[in-house]
Amino acid sequence: ISASFQRREEGRTTYPRSHPPTIGELSSYPKFRRETLLHLETKRILSEANRIAVPAIQGSARRRAHDGHEIEKSFAIPIQVVPLTEVMLEKRFGDLIPDATALTSEKHGHVLLVEVTVTNRIDLTRRARYQHCNVPALEIDLSRVGGHITRADLKHLVIERTDAKTWLFHPSYAQLQHEVDVAADFELSERNRT
């Protein structure tokens, strides 16, 4: 491993968080499993990115009137490409240390937190901690990436595609869900009154 990537702390080798080692540098060390290699390479890709595609935000409210009539209200914010002005790796954000903290435009919430998972998805406790931060937080789940993947294909998956991404939290979701719930409840009360 190149000396520029490593430093010694209390007898163990660590790496600067802003610049993870490459897959080639780590591949000769058996202790680094596929999970670690994918995770590190994905963080490297994120650190070099100036944009990222994010999944749609969708929600709905369904109600059934006394006469059996179905009421459904829904909302959808389509897939978007979010510009990134700066990406910091493993930087503390409140009580969290996400894999990447990206600065973005006001339109997209100023900050986007990103977690990369390979085998262990984000549990409900950690999801609640992201919700408490009240900023957009995205999970990139690489568990479906099996076998071999080229860096180019991984980069395309991480930056351009949305099928491996889910929102851990998005502040717009709660507000929009509240609005469709209120609209569905209003229509239900009107229908049941007649």
PDB file of C-alpha atoms in Angstrom:
ATOM      1  CA  ILE A   1       0.000   0.000   0.000  1.00  0.00           C
ATOM      2  CA  SER A   2       1.317   3.372  -0.952  1.00  0.00           C
ATOM      3  CA  ALA A   3       2.774   5.324   1.959  1.00  0.00           C
ATOM      4  CA  SER A   4       0.672   8.334   0.973  1.00  0.00           C
ATOM      5  CA  PHE A   5      -2.465   6.377   1.894  1.00  0.00           C
ATOM      6  CA  GLN A   6      -1.468   5.050   5.269  1.00  0.00           C
ATOM      7  CA  ARG A   7      -0.460   6.305   8.663  1.00  0.00           C
ATOM      8  CA  ARG A   8       0.189   4.585  11.929  1.00  0.00           C
ATOM      9  CA  GLU A   9      -1.944   5.215  14.985  1.00  0.00           C
ATOM     10  CA  GLU A  10      -1.315   3.236  18.143  1.00  0.00           C
ATOM     11  CA  GLY A  11       0.190   0.328  16.242  1.00  0.00           C
ATOM     12  CA  ARG A  12      -2.459  -0.013  13.530  1.00  0.00           C
ATOM     13  CA  THR A  13      -2.615   1.233   9.970  1.00  0.00           C
ATOM     14  CA  THR A  14      -5.385   3.692   9.161  1.00  0.00           C
ATOM     15  CA  TYR A  15      -6.282   5.649   6.057  1.00  0.00           C
ATOM     16  CA  PRO A  16      -7.203   9.311   5.669  1.00  0.00           C
ATOM     17  CA  ARG A  17     -10.995   9.415   5.434  1.00  0.00           C
ATOM     18  CA  SER A  18     -10.968  11.879   2.578  1.00  0.00           C
ATOM     19  CA  HIS A  19      -9.044   9.505   0.329  1.00  0.00           C
ATOM     20  CA  PRO A  20      -9.717   5.767   0.664  1.00  0.00           C
ATOM     21  CA  PRO A  21      -7.228   3.354  -0.901  1.00  0.00           C
ATOM     22  CA  THR A  22      -8.010   1.920  -4.325  1.00  0.00           C
ATOM     23  CA  ILE A  23      -9.223  -1.617  -4.900  1.00  0.00           C
ATOM     24  CA  GLY A  24      -5.873  -2.426  -6.483  1.00  0.00           C
ATOM     25  CA  GLU A  25      -4.032  -1.291  -3.368  1.00  0.00           C
ATOM     26  CA  LEU A  26      -6.230  -3.371  -1.090  1.00  0.00           C
ATOM     27  CA  SER A  27      -6.745  -6.463  -3.216  1.00  0.00           C
ATOM     28  CA  SER A  28      -3.462  -8.021  -2.081  1.00  0.00           C
ATOM     29  CA  TYR A  29      -4.630  -7.997   1.561  1.00  0.00           C
ATOM     30  CA  PRO A  30      -6.855 -11.029   2.283  1.00  0.00           C
ATOM     31  CA  LYS A  31      -8.510  -9.389   5.291  1.00  0.00           C
ATOM     32  CA  PHE A  32     -10.335  -6.995   2.963  1.00  0.00           C
ATOM     33  CA  ARG A  33     -13.436  -8.853   1.834  1.00  0.00           C
ATOM     34  CA  ARG A  34     -15.647  -8.090  -1.162  1.00  0.00           C
ATOM     35  CA  GLU A  35     -17.881  -5.982   1.113  1.00  0.00           C
ATOM     36  CA  THR A  36     -15.022  -3.745   2.147  1.00  0.00           C
ATOM     37  CA  LEU A  37     -13.737  -3.365  -1.396  1.00  0.00           C
ATOM     38  CA  LEU A  38     -17.155  -2.439  -2.800  1.00  0.00           C
ATOM     39  CA  HIS A  39     -17.778  -0.094   0.108  1.00  0.00           C
ATOM     40  CA  LEU A  40     -14.432   1.679  -0.270  1.00  0.00           C
ATOM     41  CA  GLU A  41     -14.666   1.966  -4.041  1.00  0.00           C
ATOM     42  CA  THR A  42     -18.202   3.336  -3.807  1.00  0.00           C
ATOM     43  CA  LYS A  43     -17.040   5.990  -1.333  1.00  0.00           C
ATOM     44  CA  ARG A  44     -14.193   6.868  -3.715  1.00  0.00           C
ATOM     45  CA  ILE A  45     -16.687   7.249  -6.567  1.00  0.00           C
ATOM     46  CA  LEU A  46     -18.895   9.462  -4.393  1.00  0.00           C
ATOM     47  CA  SER A  47     -15.912  11.603  -3.363  1.00  0.00           C
ATOM     48  CA  GLU A  48     -15.210  12.337  -7.036  1.00  0.00           C
ATOM     49  CA  ALA A  49     -18.844  12.915  -8.056  1.00  0.00           C
ATOM     50  CA  ASN A  50     -20.346  16.262  -9.020  1.00  0.00           C
ATOM     51  CA  ARG A  51     -23.899  14.897  -9.258  1.00  0.00           C
ATOM     52  CA  ILE A  52     -26.023  11.928  -8.230  1.00  0.00           C
ATOM     53  CA  ALA A  53     -29.371  10.596  -9.421  1.00  0.00           C
ATOM     54  CA  VAL A  54     -31.812  10.151  -6.544  1.00  0.00           C
ATOM     55  CA  PRO A  55     -35.001   8.070  -6.495  1.00  0.00           C
ATOM     56  CA  ALA A  56     -38.512   9.397  -6.710  1.00  0.00           C
ATOM     57  CA  ILE A  57     -40.398  10.330  -3.551  1.00  0.00           C
ATOM     58  CA  GLN A  58     -43.881   8.858  -3.529  1.00  0.00           C
ATOM     59  CA  GLY A  59     -46.724   8.453  -1.118  1.00  0.00           C
ATOM     60  CA  SER A  60     -50.473   8.003  -0.953  1.00  0.00           C
ATOM     61  CA  ALA A  61     -53.481   7.988   1.333  1.00  0.00           C
ATOM     62  CA  ARG A  62     -56.412   5.606   0.860  1.00  0.00           C
ATOM     63  CA  ARG A  63     -59.776   5.775   2.500  1.00  0.00           C
ATOM     64  CA  ARG A  64     -63.070   3.883   2.066  1.00  0.00           C
ATOM     65  CA  ALA A  65     -66.332   5.757   2.434  1.00  0.00           C
ATOM     66  CA  HIS A  66     -69.409   4.250   4.124  1.00  0.00           C
ATOM     67  CA  ASP A  67     -70.900   3.550   0.674  1.00  0.00           C
ATOM     68  CA  GLY A  68     -67.782   1.544  -0.322  1.00  0.00           C
ATOM     69  CA  HIS A  69     -66.336   4.263  -2.553  1.00  0.00           C
ATOM     70  CA  GLU A  70     -62.511   4.220  -2.592  1.00  0.00           C
ATOM     71  CA  ILE A  71     -60.723   7.524  -2.098  1.00  0.00           C
ATOM     72  CA  GLU A  72     -57.061   7.766  -3.022  1.00  0.00           C
ATOM     73  CA  LYS A  73     -54.801  10.777  -2.961  1.00  0.00           C
ATOM     74  CA  SER A  74     -51.152  10.557  -3.936  1.00  0.00           C
ATOM     75  CA  PHE A  75     -48.034  12.567  -4.607  1.00  0.00           C
ATOM     76  CA  ALA A  76     -44.824  11.946  -6.511  1.00  0.00           C
ATOM     77  CA  ILE A  77     -41.586  13.840  -6.945  1.00  0.00           C
ATOM     78  CA  PRO A  78     -39.837  12.251  -9.923  1.00  0.00           C
ATOM     79  CA  ILE A  79     -36.299  10.912 -10.092  1.00  0.00           C
ATOM     80  CA  GLN A  80     -33.902  13.848 -10.024  1.00  0.00           C
ATOM     81  CA  VAL A  81     -30.235  14.488 -10.611  1.00  0.00           C
ATOM     82  CA  VAL A  82     -28.861  16.423  -7.651  1.00  0.00           C
ATOM     83  CA  PRO A  83     -25.751  18.563  -8.195  1.00  0.00           C
ATOM     84  CA  LEU A  84     -22.999  18.064  -5.618  1.00  0.00           C
ATOM     85  CA  THR A  85     -20.641  20.937  -4.842  1.00  0.00           C
ATOM     86  CA  GLU A  86     -18.492  19.110  -2.285  1.00  0.00           C
ATOM     87  CA  VAL A  87     -18.417  15.554  -0.941  1.00  0.00           C
ATOM     88  CA  MET A  88     -16.820  14.723   2.409  1.00  0.00           C
ATOM     89  CA  LEU A  89     -16.300  11.137   3.530  1.00  0.00           C
ATOM     90  CA  GLU A  90     -17.181   9.946   7.027  1.00  0.00           C
ATOM     91  CA  LYS A  91     -17.639  13.476   8.372  1.00  0.00           C
ATOM     92  CA  ARG A  92     -19.636  13.810  11.576  1.00  0.00           C
ATOM     93  CA  PHE A  93     -23.120  15.233  11.080  1.00  0.00           C
ATOM     94  CA  GLY A  94     -24.843  15.614  14.434  1.00  0.00           C
ATOM     95  CA  ASP A  95     -24.655  12.224  16.113  1.00  0.00           C
ATOM     96  CA  LEU A  96     -24.168  10.423  12.781  1.00  0.00           C
ATOM     97  CA  ILE A  97     -21.106   9.671  10.685  1.00  0.00           C
ATOM     98  CA  PRO A  98     -22.526   8.898   7.241  1.00  0.00           C
ATOM     99  CA  ASP A  99     -20.309   7.393   4.553  1.00  0.00           C
ATOM    100  CA  ALA A 100     -20.640  10.631   2.568  1.00  0.00           C
ATOM    101  CA  THR A 101     -21.912  14.109   3.338  1.00  0.00           C
ATOM    102  CA  ALA A 102     -22.533  16.054   0.154  1.00  0.00           C
ATOM    103  CA  LEU A 103     -23.164  19.762  -0.110  1.00  0.00           C
ATOM    104  CA  THR A 104     -25.759  20.658  -2.691  1.00  0.00           C
ATOM    105  CA  SER A 105     -28.069  23.467  -3.754  1.00  0.00           C
ATOM    106  CA  GLU A 106     -30.797  25.092  -1.671  1.00  0.00           C
ATOM    107  CA  LYS A 107     -33.370  23.500  -3.985  1.00  0.00           C
ATOM    108  CA  HIS A 108     -32.137  20.074  -2.877  1.00  0.00           C
ATOM    109  CA  GLY A 109     -31.829  20.840   0.843  1.00  0.00           C
ATOM    110  CA  HIS A 110     -28.201  22.103   1.023  1.00  0.00           C
ATOM    111  CA  VAL A 111     -26.982  18.708   2.329  1.00  0.00           C
ATOM    112  CA  LEU A 112     -27.377  15.101   1.220  1.00  0.00           C
ATOM    113  CA  LEU A 113     -26.244  12.306   3.543  1.00  0.00           C
ATOM    114  CA  VAL A 114     -25.336   8.981   1.920  1.00  0.00           C
ATOM    115  CA  GLU A 115     -24.931   5.539   3.481  1.00  0.00           C
ATOM    116  CA  VAL A 116     -23.445   2.685   1.453  1.00  0.00           C
ATOM    117  CA  THR A 117     -24.495  -0.813   2.476  1.00  0.00           C
ATOM    118  CA  VAL A 118     -23.339  -4.139   1.116  1.00  0.00           C
ATOM    119  CA  THR A 119     -24.625  -6.784   3.535  1.00  0.00           C
ATOM    120  CA  ASN A 120     -26.118  -4.940   6.528  1.00  0.00           C
ATOM    121  CA  ARG A 121     -28.971  -2.618   5.598  1.00  0.00           C
ATOM    122  CA  ILE A 122     -29.809   0.360   7.766  1.00  0.00           C
ATOM    123  CA  ASP A 123     -31.989  -0.731  10.702  1.00  0.00           C
ATOM    124  CA  LEU A 124     -34.950   1.161  12.156  1.00  0.00           C
ATOM    125  CA  THR A 125     -32.878   2.706  14.950  1.00  0.00           C
ATOM    126  CA  ARG A 126     -30.362   4.232  12.547  1.00  0.00           C
ATOM    127  CA  ARG A 127     -33.157   5.265  10.195  1.00  0.00           C
ATOM    128  CA  ALA A 128     -34.754   7.164  13.105  1.00  0.00           C
ATOM    129  CA  ARG A 129     -31.437   8.934  13.766  1.00  0.00           C
ATOM    130  CA  TYR A 130     -31.392  10.115  10.144  1.00  0.00           C
ATOM    131  CA  GLN A 131     -34.978  11.311  10.482  1.00  0.00           C
ATOM    132  CA  HIS A 132     -33.975  13.282  13.577  1.00  0.00           C
ATOM    133  CA  CYS A 133     -31.340  15.161  11.508  1.00  0.00           C
ATOM    134  CA  ASN A 134     -34.141  16.383   9.208  1.00  0.00           C
ATOM    135  CA  VAL A 135     -32.000  16.440   6.040  1.00  0.00           C
ATOM    136  CA  PRO A 136     -32.239  14.222   2.954  1.00  0.00           C
ATOM    137  CA  ALA A 137     -30.514  10.885   3.581  1.00  0.00           C
ATOM    138  CA  LEU A 138     -29.995   8.204   0.958  1.00  0.00           C
ATOM    139  CA  GLU A 139     -29.012   4.543   1.182  1.00  0.00           C
ATOM    140  CA  ILE A 140     -27.128   2.900  -1.672  1.00  0.00           C
ATOM    141  CA  ASP A 141     -27.671  -0.849  -1.253  1.00  0.00           C
ATOM    142  CA  LEU A 142     -25.044  -2.878  -3.095  1.00  0.00           C
ATOM    143  CA  SER A 143     -26.229  -6.268  -1.803  1.00  0.00           C
ATOM    144  CA  ARG A 144     -27.563  -7.147  -5.255  1.00  0.00           C
ATOM    145  CA  VAL A 145     -24.195  -6.572  -6.901  1.00  0.00           C
ATOM    146  CA  GLY A 146     -23.016 -10.144  -7.283  1.00  0.00           C
ATOM    147  CA  GLY A 147     -19.936 -11.580  -8.895  1.00  0.00           C
ATOM    148  CA  HIS A 148     -17.649  -9.193 -10.699  1.00  0.00           C
ATOM    149  CA  ILE A 149     -18.423  -5.602 -11.517  1.00  0.00           C
ATOM    150  CA  THR A 150     -16.172  -3.170 -13.309  1.00  0.00           C
ATOM    151  CA  ARG A 151     -15.411   0.220 -11.815  1.00  0.00           C
ATOM    152  CA  ALA A 152     -17.218   1.827 -14.774  1.00  0.00           C
ATOM    153  CA  ASP A 153     -20.368  -0.234 -14.088  1.00  0.00           C
ATOM    154  CA  LEU A 154     -20.161   0.500 -10.364  1.00  0.00           C
ATOM    155  CA  LYS A 155     -19.762   4.215 -11.074  1.00  0.00           C
ATOM    156  CA  HIS A 156     -22.793   4.116 -13.381  1.00  0.00           C
ATOM    157  CA  LEU A 157     -24.813   2.333 -10.670  1.00  0.00           C
ATOM    158  CA  VAL A 158     -23.770   4.793  -7.947  1.00  0.00           C
ATOM    159  CA  ILE A 159     -24.061   8.034  -9.924  1.00  0.00           C
ATOM    160  CA  GLU A 160     -26.615   7.510 -12.711  1.00  0.00           C
ATOM    161  CA  ARG A 161     -29.024   4.756 -11.635  1.00  0.00           C
ATOM    162  CA  THR A 162     -31.590   4.764  -8.831  1.00  0.00           C
ATOM    163  CA  ASP A 163     -32.605   1.107  -8.549  1.00  0.00           C
ATOM    164  CA  ALA A 164     -30.124   0.424  -5.715  1.00  0.00           C
ATOM    165  CA  LYS A 165     -31.068   3.609  -3.836  1.00  0.00           C
ATOM    166  CA  THR A 166     -33.760   4.279  -1.262  1.00  0.00           C
ATOM    167  CA  TRP A 167     -34.527   7.280   0.874  1.00  0.00           C
ATOM    168  CA  LEU A 168     -33.694   6.783   4.536  1.00  0.00           C
ATOM    169  CA  PHE A 169     -35.403  10.101   5.119  1.00  0.00           C
ATOM    170  CA  HIS A 170     -36.491  13.110   3.098  1.00  0.00           C
ATOM    171  CA  PRO A 171     -38.014  16.182   4.776  1.00  0.00           C
ATOM    172  CA  SER A 172     -40.429  16.740   1.862  1.00  0.00           C
ATOM    173  CA  TYR A 173     -41.978  13.313   2.342  1.00  0.00           C
ATOM    174  CA  ALA A 174     -43.534  14.038   5.749  1.00  0.00           C
ATOM    175  CA  GLN A 175     -45.054  17.329   4.587  1.00  0.00           C
ATOM    176  CA  LEU A 176     -46.421  15.878   1.351  1.00  0.00           C
ATOM    177  CA  GLN A 177     -47.794  12.806   3.140  1.00  0.00           C
ATOM    178  CA  HIS A 178     -49.553  15.054   5.650  1.00  0.00           C
ATOM    179  CA  GLU A 179     -51.121  17.034   2.798  1.00  0.00           C
ATOM    180  CA  VAL A 180     -52.525  13.950   1.036  1.00  0.00           C
ATOM    181  CA  ASP A 181     -53.784  12.545   4.364  1.00  0.00           C
ATOM    182  CA  VAL A 182     -55.658  15.798   5.055  1.00  0.00           C
ATOM    183  CA  ALA A 183     -57.090  15.861   1.507  1.00  0.00           C
ATOM    184  CA  ALA A 184     -58.218  12.220   1.726  1.00  0.00           C
ATOM    185  CA  ASP A 185     -59.767  12.767   5.171  1.00  0.00           C
ATOM    186  CA  PHE A 186     -61.614  15.855   3.935  1.00  0.00           C
ATOM    187  CA  GLU A 187     -63.001  14.038   0.899  1.00  0.00           C
ATOM    188  CA  LEU A 188     -63.985  11.083   3.085  1.00  0.00           C
ATOM    189  CA  SER A 189     -65.879  13.298   5.557  1.00  0.00           C
ATOM    190  CA  GLU A 190     -67.638  15.084   2.661  1.00  0.00           C
ATOM    191  CA  ARG A 191     -68.648  11.807   1.027  1.00  0.00           C
ATOM    192  CA  ASN A 192     -69.831  10.254   4.296  1.00  0.00           C
ATOM    193  CA  ARG A 193     -71.942  13.332   5.033  1.00  0.00           C
ATOM    194  CA  THR A 194     -74.089  12.872   1.916  1.00  0.00           C
TER     195      THR A 194
END
